[in-house]
mmCIF file of C-alpha atoms in Angstrom:
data_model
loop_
_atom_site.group_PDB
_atom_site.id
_atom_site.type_symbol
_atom_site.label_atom_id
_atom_site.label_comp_id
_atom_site.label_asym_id
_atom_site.label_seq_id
_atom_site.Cartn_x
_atom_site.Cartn_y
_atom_site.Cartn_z
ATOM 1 C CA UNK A 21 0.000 0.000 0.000
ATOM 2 C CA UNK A 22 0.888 3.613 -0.605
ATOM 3 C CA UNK A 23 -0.543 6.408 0.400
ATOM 4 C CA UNK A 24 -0.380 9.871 -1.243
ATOM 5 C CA UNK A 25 -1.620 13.683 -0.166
ATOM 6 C CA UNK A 26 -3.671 15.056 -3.006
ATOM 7 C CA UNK A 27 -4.241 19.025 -3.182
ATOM 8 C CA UNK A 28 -7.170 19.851 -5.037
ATOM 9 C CA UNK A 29 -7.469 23.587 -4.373
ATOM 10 C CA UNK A 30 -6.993 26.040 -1.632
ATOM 11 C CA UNK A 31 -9.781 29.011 -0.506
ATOM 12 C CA UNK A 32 -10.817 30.998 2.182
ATOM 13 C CA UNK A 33 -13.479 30.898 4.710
ATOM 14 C CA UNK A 34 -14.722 33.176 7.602
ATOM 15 C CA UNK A 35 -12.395 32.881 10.756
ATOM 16 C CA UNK A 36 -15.518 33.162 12.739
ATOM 17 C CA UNK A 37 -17.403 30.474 11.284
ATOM 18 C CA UNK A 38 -14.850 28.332 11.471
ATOM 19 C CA UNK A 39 -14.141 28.640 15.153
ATOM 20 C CA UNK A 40 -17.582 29.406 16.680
ATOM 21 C CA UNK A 41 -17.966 30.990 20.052
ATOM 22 C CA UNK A 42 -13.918 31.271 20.437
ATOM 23 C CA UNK A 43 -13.043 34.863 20.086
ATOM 24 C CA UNK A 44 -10.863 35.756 17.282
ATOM 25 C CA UNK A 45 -7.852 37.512 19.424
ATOM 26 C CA UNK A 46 -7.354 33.658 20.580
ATOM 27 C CA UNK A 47 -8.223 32.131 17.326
ATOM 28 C CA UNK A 48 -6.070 34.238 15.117
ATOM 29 C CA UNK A 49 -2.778 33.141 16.906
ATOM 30 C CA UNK A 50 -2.887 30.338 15.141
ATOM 31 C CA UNK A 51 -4.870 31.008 12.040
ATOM 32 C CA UNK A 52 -4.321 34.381 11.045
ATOM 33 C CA UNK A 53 -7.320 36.623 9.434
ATOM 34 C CA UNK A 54 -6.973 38.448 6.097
ATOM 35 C CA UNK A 55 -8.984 42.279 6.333
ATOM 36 C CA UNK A 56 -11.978 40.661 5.494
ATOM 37 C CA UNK A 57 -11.907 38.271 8.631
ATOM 38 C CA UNK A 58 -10.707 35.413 6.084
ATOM 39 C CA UNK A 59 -8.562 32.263 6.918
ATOM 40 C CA UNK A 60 -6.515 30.031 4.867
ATOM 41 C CA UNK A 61 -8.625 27.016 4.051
ATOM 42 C CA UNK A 62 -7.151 23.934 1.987
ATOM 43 C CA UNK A 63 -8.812 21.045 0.389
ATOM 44 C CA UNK A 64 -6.926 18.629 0.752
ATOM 45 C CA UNK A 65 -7.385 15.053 -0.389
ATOM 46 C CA UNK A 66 -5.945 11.078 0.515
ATOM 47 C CA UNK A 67 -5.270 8.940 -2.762
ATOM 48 C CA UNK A 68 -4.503 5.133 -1.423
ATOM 49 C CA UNK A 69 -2.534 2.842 -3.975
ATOM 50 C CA UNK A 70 -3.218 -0.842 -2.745
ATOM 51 C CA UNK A 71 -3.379 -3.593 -5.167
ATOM 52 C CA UNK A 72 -5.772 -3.243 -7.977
ATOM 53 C CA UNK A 73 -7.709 -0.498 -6.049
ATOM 54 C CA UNK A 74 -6.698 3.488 -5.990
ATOM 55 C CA UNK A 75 -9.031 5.073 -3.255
ATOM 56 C CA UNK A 76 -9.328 8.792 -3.754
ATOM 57 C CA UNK A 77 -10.633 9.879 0.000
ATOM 58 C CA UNK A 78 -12.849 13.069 -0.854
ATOM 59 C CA UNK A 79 -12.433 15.461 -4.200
ATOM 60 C CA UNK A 80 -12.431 19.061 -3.287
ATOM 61 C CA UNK A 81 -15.019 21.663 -4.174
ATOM 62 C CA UNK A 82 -14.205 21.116 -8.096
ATOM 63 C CA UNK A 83 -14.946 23.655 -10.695
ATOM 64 C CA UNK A 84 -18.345 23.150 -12.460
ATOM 65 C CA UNK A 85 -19.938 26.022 -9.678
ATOM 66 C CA UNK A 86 -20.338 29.404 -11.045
ATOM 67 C CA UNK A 87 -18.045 32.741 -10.718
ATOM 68 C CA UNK A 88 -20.589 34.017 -7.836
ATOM 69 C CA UNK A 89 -20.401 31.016 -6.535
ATOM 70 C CA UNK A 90 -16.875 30.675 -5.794
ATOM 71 C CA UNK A 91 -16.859 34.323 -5.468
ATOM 72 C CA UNK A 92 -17.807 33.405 -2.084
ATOM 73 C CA UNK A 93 -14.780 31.640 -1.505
ATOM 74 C CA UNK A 94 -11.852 33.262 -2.284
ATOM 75 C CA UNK A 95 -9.737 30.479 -4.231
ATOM 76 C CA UNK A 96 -6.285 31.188 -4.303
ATOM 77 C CA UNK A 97 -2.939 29.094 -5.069
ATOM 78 C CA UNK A 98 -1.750 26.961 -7.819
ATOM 79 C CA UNK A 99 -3.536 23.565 -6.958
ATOM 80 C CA UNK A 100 -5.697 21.481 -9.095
ATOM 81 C CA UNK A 101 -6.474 17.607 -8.544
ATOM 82 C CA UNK A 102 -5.749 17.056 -12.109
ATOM 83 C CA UNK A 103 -2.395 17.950 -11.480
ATOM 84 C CA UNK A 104 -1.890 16.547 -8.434
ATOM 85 C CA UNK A 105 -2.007 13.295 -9.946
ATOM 86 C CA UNK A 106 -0.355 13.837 -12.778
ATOM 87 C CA UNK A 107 2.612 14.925 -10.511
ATOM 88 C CA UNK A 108 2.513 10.998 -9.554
ATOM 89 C CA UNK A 109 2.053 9.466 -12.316
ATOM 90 C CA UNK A 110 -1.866 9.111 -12.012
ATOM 91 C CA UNK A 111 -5.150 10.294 -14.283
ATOM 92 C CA UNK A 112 -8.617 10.435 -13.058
ATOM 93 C CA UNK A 113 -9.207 7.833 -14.961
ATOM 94 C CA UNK A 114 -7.413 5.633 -13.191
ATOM 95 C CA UNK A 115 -9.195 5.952 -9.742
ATOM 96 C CA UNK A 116 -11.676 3.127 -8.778
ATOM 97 C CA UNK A 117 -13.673 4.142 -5.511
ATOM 98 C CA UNK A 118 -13.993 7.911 -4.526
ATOM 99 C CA UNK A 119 -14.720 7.447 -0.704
ATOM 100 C CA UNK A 120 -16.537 10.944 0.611
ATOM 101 C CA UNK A 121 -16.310 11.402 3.682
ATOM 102 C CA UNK A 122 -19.615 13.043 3.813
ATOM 103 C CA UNK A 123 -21.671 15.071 1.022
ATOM 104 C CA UNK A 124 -21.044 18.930 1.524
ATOM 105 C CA UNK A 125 -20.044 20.743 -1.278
ATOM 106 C CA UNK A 126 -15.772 21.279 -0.478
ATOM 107 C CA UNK A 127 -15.665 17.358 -0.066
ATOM 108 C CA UNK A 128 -17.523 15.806 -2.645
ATOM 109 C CA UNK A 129 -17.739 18.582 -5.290
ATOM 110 C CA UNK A 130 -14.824 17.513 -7.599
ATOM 111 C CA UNK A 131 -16.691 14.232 -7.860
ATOM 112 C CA UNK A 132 -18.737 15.690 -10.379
ATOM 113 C CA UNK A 133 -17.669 17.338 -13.784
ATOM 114 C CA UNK A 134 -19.800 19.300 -16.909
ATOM 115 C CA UNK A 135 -20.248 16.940 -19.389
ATOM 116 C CA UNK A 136 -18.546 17.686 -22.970
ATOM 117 C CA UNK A 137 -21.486 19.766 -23.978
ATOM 118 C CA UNK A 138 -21.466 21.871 -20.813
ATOM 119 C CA UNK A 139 -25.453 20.874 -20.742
ATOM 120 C CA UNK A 140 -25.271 18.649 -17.585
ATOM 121 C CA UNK A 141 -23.413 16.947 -15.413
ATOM 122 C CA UNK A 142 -21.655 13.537 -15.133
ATOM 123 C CA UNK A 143 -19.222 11.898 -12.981
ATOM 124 C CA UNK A 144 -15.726 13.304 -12.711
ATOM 125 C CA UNK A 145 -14.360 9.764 -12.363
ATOM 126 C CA UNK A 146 -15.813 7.526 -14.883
ATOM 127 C CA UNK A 147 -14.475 4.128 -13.657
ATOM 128 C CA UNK A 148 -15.003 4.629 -9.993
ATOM 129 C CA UNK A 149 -17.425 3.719 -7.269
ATOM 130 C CA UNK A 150 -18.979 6.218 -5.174
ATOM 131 C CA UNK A 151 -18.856 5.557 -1.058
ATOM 132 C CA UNK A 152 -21.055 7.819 1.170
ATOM 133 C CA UNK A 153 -23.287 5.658 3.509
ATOM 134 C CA UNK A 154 -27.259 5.486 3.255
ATOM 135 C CA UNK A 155 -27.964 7.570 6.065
ATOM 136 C CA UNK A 156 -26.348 10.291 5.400
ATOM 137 C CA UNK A 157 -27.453 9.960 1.763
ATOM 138 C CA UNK A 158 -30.734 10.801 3.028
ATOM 139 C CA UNK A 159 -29.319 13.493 5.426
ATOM 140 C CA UNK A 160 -27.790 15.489 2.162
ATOM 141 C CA UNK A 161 -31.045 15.083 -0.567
ATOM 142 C CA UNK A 162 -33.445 16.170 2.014
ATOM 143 C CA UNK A 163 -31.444 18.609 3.578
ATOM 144 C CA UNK A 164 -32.367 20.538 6.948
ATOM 145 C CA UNK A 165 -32.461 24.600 6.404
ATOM 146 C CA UNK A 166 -29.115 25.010 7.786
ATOM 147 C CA UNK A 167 -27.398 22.588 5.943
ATOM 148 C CA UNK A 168 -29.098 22.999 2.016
ATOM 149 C CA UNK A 169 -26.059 25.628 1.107
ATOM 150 C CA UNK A 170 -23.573 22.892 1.750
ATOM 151 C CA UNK A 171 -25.820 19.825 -0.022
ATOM 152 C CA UNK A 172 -25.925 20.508 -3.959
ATOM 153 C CA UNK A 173 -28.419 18.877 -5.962
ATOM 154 C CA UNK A 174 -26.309 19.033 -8.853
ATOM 155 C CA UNK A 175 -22.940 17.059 -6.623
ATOM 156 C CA UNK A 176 -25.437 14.064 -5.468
ATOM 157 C CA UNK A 177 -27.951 12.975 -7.701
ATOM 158 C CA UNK A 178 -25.176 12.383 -11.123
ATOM 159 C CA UNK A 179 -23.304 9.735 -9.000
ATOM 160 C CA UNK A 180 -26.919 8.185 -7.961
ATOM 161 C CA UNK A 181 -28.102 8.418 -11.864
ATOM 162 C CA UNK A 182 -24.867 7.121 -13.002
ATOM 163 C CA UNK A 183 -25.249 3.991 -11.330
ATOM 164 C CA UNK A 184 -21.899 4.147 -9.695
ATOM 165 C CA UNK A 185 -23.010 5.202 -6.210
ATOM 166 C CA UNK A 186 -22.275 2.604 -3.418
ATOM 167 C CA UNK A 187 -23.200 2.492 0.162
ATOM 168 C CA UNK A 188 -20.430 1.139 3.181
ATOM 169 C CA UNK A 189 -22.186 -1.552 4.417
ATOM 170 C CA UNK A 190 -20.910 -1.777 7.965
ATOM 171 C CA UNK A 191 -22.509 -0.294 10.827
ATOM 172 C CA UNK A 192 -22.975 3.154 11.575
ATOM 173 C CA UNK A 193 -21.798 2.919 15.183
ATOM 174 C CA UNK A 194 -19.350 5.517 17.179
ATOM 175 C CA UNK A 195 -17.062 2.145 16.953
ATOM 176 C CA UNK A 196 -14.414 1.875 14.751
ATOM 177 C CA UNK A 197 -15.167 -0.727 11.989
ATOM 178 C CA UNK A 198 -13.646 -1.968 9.056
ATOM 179 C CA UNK A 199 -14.979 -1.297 5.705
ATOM 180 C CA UNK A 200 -14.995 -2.874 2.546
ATOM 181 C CA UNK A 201 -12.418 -0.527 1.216
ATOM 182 C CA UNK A 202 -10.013 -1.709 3.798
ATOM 183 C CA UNK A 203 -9.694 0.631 6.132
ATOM 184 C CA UNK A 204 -11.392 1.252 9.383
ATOM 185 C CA UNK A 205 -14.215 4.097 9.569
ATOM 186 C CA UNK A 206 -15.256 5.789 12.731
ATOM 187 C CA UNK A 207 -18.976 7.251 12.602
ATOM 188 C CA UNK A 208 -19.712 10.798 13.978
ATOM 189 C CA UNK A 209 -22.848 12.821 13.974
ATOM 190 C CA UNK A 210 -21.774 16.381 15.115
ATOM 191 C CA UNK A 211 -20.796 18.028 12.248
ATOM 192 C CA UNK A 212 -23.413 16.648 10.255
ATOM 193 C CA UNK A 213 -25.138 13.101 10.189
ATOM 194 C CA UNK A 214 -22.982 10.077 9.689
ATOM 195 C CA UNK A 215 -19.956 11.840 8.950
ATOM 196 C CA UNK A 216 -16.782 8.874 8.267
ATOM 197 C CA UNK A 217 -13.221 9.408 9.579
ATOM 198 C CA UNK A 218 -10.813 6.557 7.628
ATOM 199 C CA UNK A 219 -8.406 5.081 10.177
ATOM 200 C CA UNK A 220 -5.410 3.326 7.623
ATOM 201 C CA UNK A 221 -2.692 0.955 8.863
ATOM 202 C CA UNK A 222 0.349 2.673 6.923
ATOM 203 C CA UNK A 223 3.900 1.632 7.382
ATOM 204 C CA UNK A 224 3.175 0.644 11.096
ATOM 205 C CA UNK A 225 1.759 3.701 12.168
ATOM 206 C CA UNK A 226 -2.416 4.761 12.075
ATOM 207 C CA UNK A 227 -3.417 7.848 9.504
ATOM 208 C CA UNK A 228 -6.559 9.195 10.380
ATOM 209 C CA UNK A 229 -8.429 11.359 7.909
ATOM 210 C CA UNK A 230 -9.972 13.853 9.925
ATOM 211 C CA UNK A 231 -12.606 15.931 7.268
ATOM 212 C CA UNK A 232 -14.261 18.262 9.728
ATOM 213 C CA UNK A 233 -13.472 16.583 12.784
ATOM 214 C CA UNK A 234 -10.452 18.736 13.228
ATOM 215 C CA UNK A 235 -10.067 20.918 10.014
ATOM 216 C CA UNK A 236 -7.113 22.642 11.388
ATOM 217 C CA UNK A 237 -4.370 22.528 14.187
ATOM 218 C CA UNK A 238 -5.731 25.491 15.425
ATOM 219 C CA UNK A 239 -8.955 23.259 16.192
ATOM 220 C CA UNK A 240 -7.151 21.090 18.580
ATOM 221 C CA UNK A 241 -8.513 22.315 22.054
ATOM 222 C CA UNK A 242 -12.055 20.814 22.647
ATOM 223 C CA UNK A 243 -14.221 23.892 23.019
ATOM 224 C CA UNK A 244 -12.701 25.069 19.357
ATOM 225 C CA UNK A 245 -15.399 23.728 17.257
ATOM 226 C CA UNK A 246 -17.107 25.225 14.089
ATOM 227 C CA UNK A 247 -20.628 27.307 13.656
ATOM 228 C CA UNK A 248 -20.668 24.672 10.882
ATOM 229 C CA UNK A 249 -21.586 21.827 12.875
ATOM 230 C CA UNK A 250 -25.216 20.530 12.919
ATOM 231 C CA UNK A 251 -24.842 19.502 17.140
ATOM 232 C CA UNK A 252 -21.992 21.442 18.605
ATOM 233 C CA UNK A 253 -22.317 19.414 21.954
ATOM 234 C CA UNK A 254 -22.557 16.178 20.402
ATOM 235 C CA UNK A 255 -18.747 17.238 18.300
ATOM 236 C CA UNK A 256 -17.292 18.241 21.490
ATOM 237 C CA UNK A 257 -18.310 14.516 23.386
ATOM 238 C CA UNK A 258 -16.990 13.154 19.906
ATOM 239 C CA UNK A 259 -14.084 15.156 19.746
ATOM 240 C CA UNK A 260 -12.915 14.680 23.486
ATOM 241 C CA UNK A 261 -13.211 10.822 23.144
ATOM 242 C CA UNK A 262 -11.450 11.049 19.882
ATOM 243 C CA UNK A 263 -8.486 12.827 20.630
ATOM 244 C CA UNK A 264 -7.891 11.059 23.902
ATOM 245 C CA UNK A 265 -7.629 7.570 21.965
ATOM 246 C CA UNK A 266 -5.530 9.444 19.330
ATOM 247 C CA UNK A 267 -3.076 10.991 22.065
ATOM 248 C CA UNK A 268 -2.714 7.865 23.160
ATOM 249 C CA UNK A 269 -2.128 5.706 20.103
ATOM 250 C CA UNK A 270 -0.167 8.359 18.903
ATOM 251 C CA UNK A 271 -2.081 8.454 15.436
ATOM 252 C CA UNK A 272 -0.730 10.617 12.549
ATOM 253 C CA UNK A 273 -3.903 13.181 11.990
ATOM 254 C CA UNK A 274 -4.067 13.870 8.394
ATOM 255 C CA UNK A 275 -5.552 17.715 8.016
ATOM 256 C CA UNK A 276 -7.917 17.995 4.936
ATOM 257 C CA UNK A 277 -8.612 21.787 5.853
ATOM 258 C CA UNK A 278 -5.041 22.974 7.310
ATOM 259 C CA UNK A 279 -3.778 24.996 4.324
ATOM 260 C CA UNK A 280 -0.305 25.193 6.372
ATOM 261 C CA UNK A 281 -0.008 21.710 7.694
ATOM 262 C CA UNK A 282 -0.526 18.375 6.305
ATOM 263 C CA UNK A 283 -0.211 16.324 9.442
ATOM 264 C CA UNK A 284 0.387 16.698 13.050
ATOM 265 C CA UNK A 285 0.004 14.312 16.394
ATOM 266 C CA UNK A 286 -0.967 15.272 19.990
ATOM 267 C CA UNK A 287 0.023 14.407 23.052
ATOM 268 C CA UNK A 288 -2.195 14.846 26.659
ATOM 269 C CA UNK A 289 -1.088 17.887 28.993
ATOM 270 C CA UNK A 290 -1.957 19.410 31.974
ATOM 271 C CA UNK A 291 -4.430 21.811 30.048
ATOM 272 C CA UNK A 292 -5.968 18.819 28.028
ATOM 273 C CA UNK A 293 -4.753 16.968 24.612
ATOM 274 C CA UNK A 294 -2.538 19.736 23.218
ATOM 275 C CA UNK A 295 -0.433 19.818 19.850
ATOM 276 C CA UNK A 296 2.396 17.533 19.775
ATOM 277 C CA UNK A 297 3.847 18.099 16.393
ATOM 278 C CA UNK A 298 3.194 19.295 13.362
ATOM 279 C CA UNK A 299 4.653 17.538 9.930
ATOM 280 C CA UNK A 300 4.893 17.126 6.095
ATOM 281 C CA UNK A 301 3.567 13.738 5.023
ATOM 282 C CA UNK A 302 6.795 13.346 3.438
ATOM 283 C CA UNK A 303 8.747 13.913 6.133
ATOM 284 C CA UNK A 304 7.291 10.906 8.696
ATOM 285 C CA UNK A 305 6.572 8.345 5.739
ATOM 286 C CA UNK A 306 9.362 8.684 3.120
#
């Protein structure tokens, strides 16, 4: 097996939203604001080389939204997921199972493309399966209020139509279990419902994915959570049990979100689990 960071794009986001009822003169120490209140935001993605199979875990916002749309956002930097896999010797084509770890927009939107005609859409990867989990399927085409902006019509129902979307068949449990992919998936509802964190076995150590569990290293104390999340109480009992297990294990937390840092561990303090280091992927597994 070999695993691989993937950059798909970088863009910006409101420092406030992202850190909820944490003021920003604490926030901003470790994730600086632009004028406009603006932090760094990455989207970064996990391709997995084992066998036969090449796992791309989540895809990015894409580019089939419109200029106001992204207007929003505030893309900036060089990175594409095309090229990202070119860099290693990979096409789109190539990938056979796009895992997502759940269904908003900056993690599943590069999963779908314009067709040739620019008339509708199709699926960015033509030879690959489609992983979300059936109830958070339902969760993201019948959206709540608060959550519609994130759930796009036009990133869910191509894969369904396609006849390439899959559903993990394992249990949806706060346990970890193993999947058919072949990696272990942990279940948590805070964020939104049924949200999977991948726990891979890699060269003896444990990479955990962590989506919007922890988007950044700034999120690492408990009470930093994001006005995102669905059930802000329910992330912080998640989060809490999480990071204790990962402080202990001493697992490698891979940071889709962290435009600065691709990995980092923790270690428990006096104050709490607290940064332990941060790291290139590179520089721990090569």
């Amino acid at each position: 097996m070999m695993l691989y960071p993937i950059e798909t794009g970088n863009f910006k986001l409101d420092g406030g939203a992202m850190f909820g009822v944490v003021p920003k003169s604490i926030w901003s120490r470790t994730n600086p604001a632009d004028a406009n209140n603006l932090i760094d935001i990455a989207a970064r993605s996990l391709l997995i080389e084992d066998g036969n199979r090449l796992t791309l875990i989540d895809t990015g916002t894409g580019n089939k939204q419109s200029d106001k749309f992204f207007s929003y956002y505030y893309r900036w930097g060089n990175y594409s997921l095309d090229n990202s896999l070119k860099e290693l010797g990979f096409h789109r084509d190539d990938i056979t199972d796009v895992f997502m770890t759940h269904l908003h927009f900056d993690h599943c939107g590069g999963s779908i493309q314009w067709n040739t005609d620019q008339t509708g859409y199709e699926p960015a990867f033509k030879n690959a399966s489609f992983w979300t989990n059936k109830n958070h399927w339902e969760w993201a085409t019948n959206p709540n209020v608060r959550e519609k902006a994130s759930f796009l019509t036009e990133n869910l129902l191509p894969m369904q139509e396609s006849g390439q979307l899959k559903f993990i068949s394992k249990g949806e449990s706060s346990f970890l279990e193993e999947s058919e992919l072949g990696f272990g998936i942990l279940f948590v509802d805070g964020h939104t419902d049924k949200q999977m964190i991948p726990h891979i076995k890699y060269k003896e150590k444990t990479v955990v994915f962590m989506a919007d569990l922890l988007p950044t290293v700034g999120h690492i104390p408990l009470p930093y959570i994001t006005g995102y999340d669905t059930r802000p109480l329910l992330s912080l009992s998640e989060k809490e049990a999480f990071m204790a297990n990962a402080a202990e294990r001493n697992f490698y937390l891979f940071l889709e979100h962290d435009a600065h840092n691709e990995l980092c561990t923790v270690h428990p303090t006096e104050r709490g689990v607290r940064l332990n280091k941060k790291a290139t992927f590179n520089s721990i597994f090569n």
